[in-house]
């Protein structure tokens, strides 16, 4: 029997959806995905493993140090440092959703991830990323009130409000992504299982689905509106802050205000700059090399720079770290 003629007859007598179901029955359903971008161990995987491991160790150590110092030092019990400690705590988990799997893929022969593991990685990666964006928005509002309305700042930015803003950020991050992940979990994957990226992300995974995924355009538009809304709130806040600072009569006041906001502005530009290049490309397409480079910047470089910006360039934080280390030395000395 002529198979092409049979296939053509099927298309005539059955609807396309049923035809697709019948022709895909003989295909094996995908239960795990393969990361095709990682080199083999003998092809340079170890050379990439060592620096990535050091970067990951620095990210964990730096952010954990910031979180502990803010919790222990009474001088840092302010709304600004509260939000910095929350951001550092989120960065620890944000990087942990991707980098450990990247490290194992660099040194193992089997560079795969299960379908469930892939969905969980996407969920926590994007949930924590959105939560960070919301926390950065709360930090911008905090600096806006502190500089533009200094007399009302203590009565507005209360500990209760800080906790409410943090809780709202977490709820926003972990609920917004849930419908999309639940929808992807229902899709059939029965073709290629090679993900052309260094971690599980929406677009690379949806390309492997053997069904119509045009609905993702609507979801992407919603996420784009969320990102742009946060960006506009933060950008307008800092624009107003800069105008107020420039209007200050004292150069010392201007210098102090700028030094306070410069770290927040740097993290804001780094975070939303990488987000924009990664997810607000619209119809633009990049080569596999540039896609991977952008992903490394987004997943590794930005979290690596955050502890440096918030600790090495912040006098209060450096002083607090110095006090904590000196207390530890004093405790050890007394124990001897």
XYZ file of C-alpha atoms in Angstrom, residues 140-263:
124
model
C 12.891 52.099 44.596
C 9.718 53.237 46.380
C 11.599 53.149 49.705
C 14.395 55.381 48.343
C 11.831 57.680 46.714
C 10.046 58.285 50.035
C 13.332 58.581 51.985
C 14.763 61.293 49.704
C 11.649 63.086 48.455
C 9.657 62.964 51.719
C 12.275 62.554 54.476
C 10.109 63.920 57.306
C 7.304 61.454 56.608
C 9.620 58.512 55.904
C 9.630 56.975 59.448
C 5.829 56.985 59.623
C 5.332 55.592 56.098
C 8.035 52.922 55.807
C 7.199 50.996 58.954
C 8.412 47.424 59.621
C 4.851 46.237 59.015
C 4.764 47.831 55.555
C 8.171 46.340 54.687
C 6.914 42.854 55.563
C 3.699 43.445 53.594
C 5.647 44.568 50.516
C 7.932 41.528 50.762
C 5.001 39.151 51.194
C 3.204 40.748 48.249
C 6.340 40.389 46.124
C 6.561 36.671 46.922
C 2.867 36.086 46.219
C 3.149 37.985 42.938
C 6.195 35.990 41.842
C 4.991 32.524 42.805
C 1.393 32.899 41.579
C 1.901 34.657 38.240
C 3.994 31.870 36.708
C 1.850 29.007 37.988
C -0.833 29.046 35.191
C 1.817 28.948 32.447
C 3.696 26.069 34.066
C 0.436 24.172 34.578
C -0.420 24.673 30.890
C 3.027 23.507 29.699
C 2.676 20.407 31.896
C -0.342 19.359 29.809
C 1.484 19.622 26.460
C 2.700 16.485 24.641
C 6.429 16.237 23.871
C 7.003 13.507 21.309
C 9.702 14.747 18.945
C 13.226 15.977 19.607
C 14.268 16.265 23.253
C 17.296 18.555 22.736
C 17.083 21.914 24.537
C 19.325 24.473 22.843
C 19.942 26.426 26.052
C 21.884 26.031 29.312
C 18.743 25.708 31.451
C 15.037 25.012 31.003
C 13.249 28.111 29.761
C 9.850 28.720 28.207
C 10.799 29.303 24.567
C 13.343 26.443 24.146
C 10.981 23.969 25.817
C 7.873 25.064 23.905
C 9.749 24.581 20.623
C 9.860 20.860 21.435
C 6.109 20.462 21.982
C 4.375 18.504 19.216
C 1.196 20.600 19.333
C 0.078 24.170 18.742
C 1.689 26.569 21.268
C 0.497 29.854 19.779
C -1.229 30.622 23.088
C 2.203 31.428 24.502
C 2.134 34.749 22.615
C -0.624 35.971 24.931
C 1.268 34.766 28.006
C 4.469 36.431 26.792
C 2.566 39.687 26.262
C 1.295 39.534 29.866
C 4.832 38.940 31.177
C 6.130 41.819 29.021
C 3.536 44.164 30.530
C 4.568 43.039 34.037
C 8.255 43.663 33.315
C 7.615 47.050 31.691
C 5.313 48.141 34.541
C 7.997 47.390 37.149
C 10.617 49.074 34.970
C 8.524 52.252 34.604
C 7.769 52.485 38.339
C 11.456 52.119 39.229
C 12.695 54.391 36.427
C 10.228 57.173 37.308
C 11.093 56.846 41.003
C 14.823 57.225 40.359
C 14.245 60.039 37.869
C 12.355 61.961 40.547
C 15.055 61.081 43.111
C 17.814 62.417 40.836
C 15.886 65.670 40.282
C 15.466 66.146 44.046
C 19.140 65.366 44.690
C 20.308 67.854 42.065
C 18.164 70.488 43.760
C 19.843 70.032 47.149
C 21.830 73.139 48.205
C 24.639 71.258 49.974
C 27.213 69.352 47.942
C 27.751 67.002 50.909
C 24.021 66.190 50.966
C 24.076 65.521 47.227
C 27.111 63.252 47.548
C 25.558 61.256 50.408
C 22.224 60.882 48.602
C 23.911 59.787 45.375
C 26.096 57.246 47.187
C 22.998 55.782 48.864
C 21.105 55.355 45.592
C 23.961 54.451 43.239
C 24.086 50.801 44.359
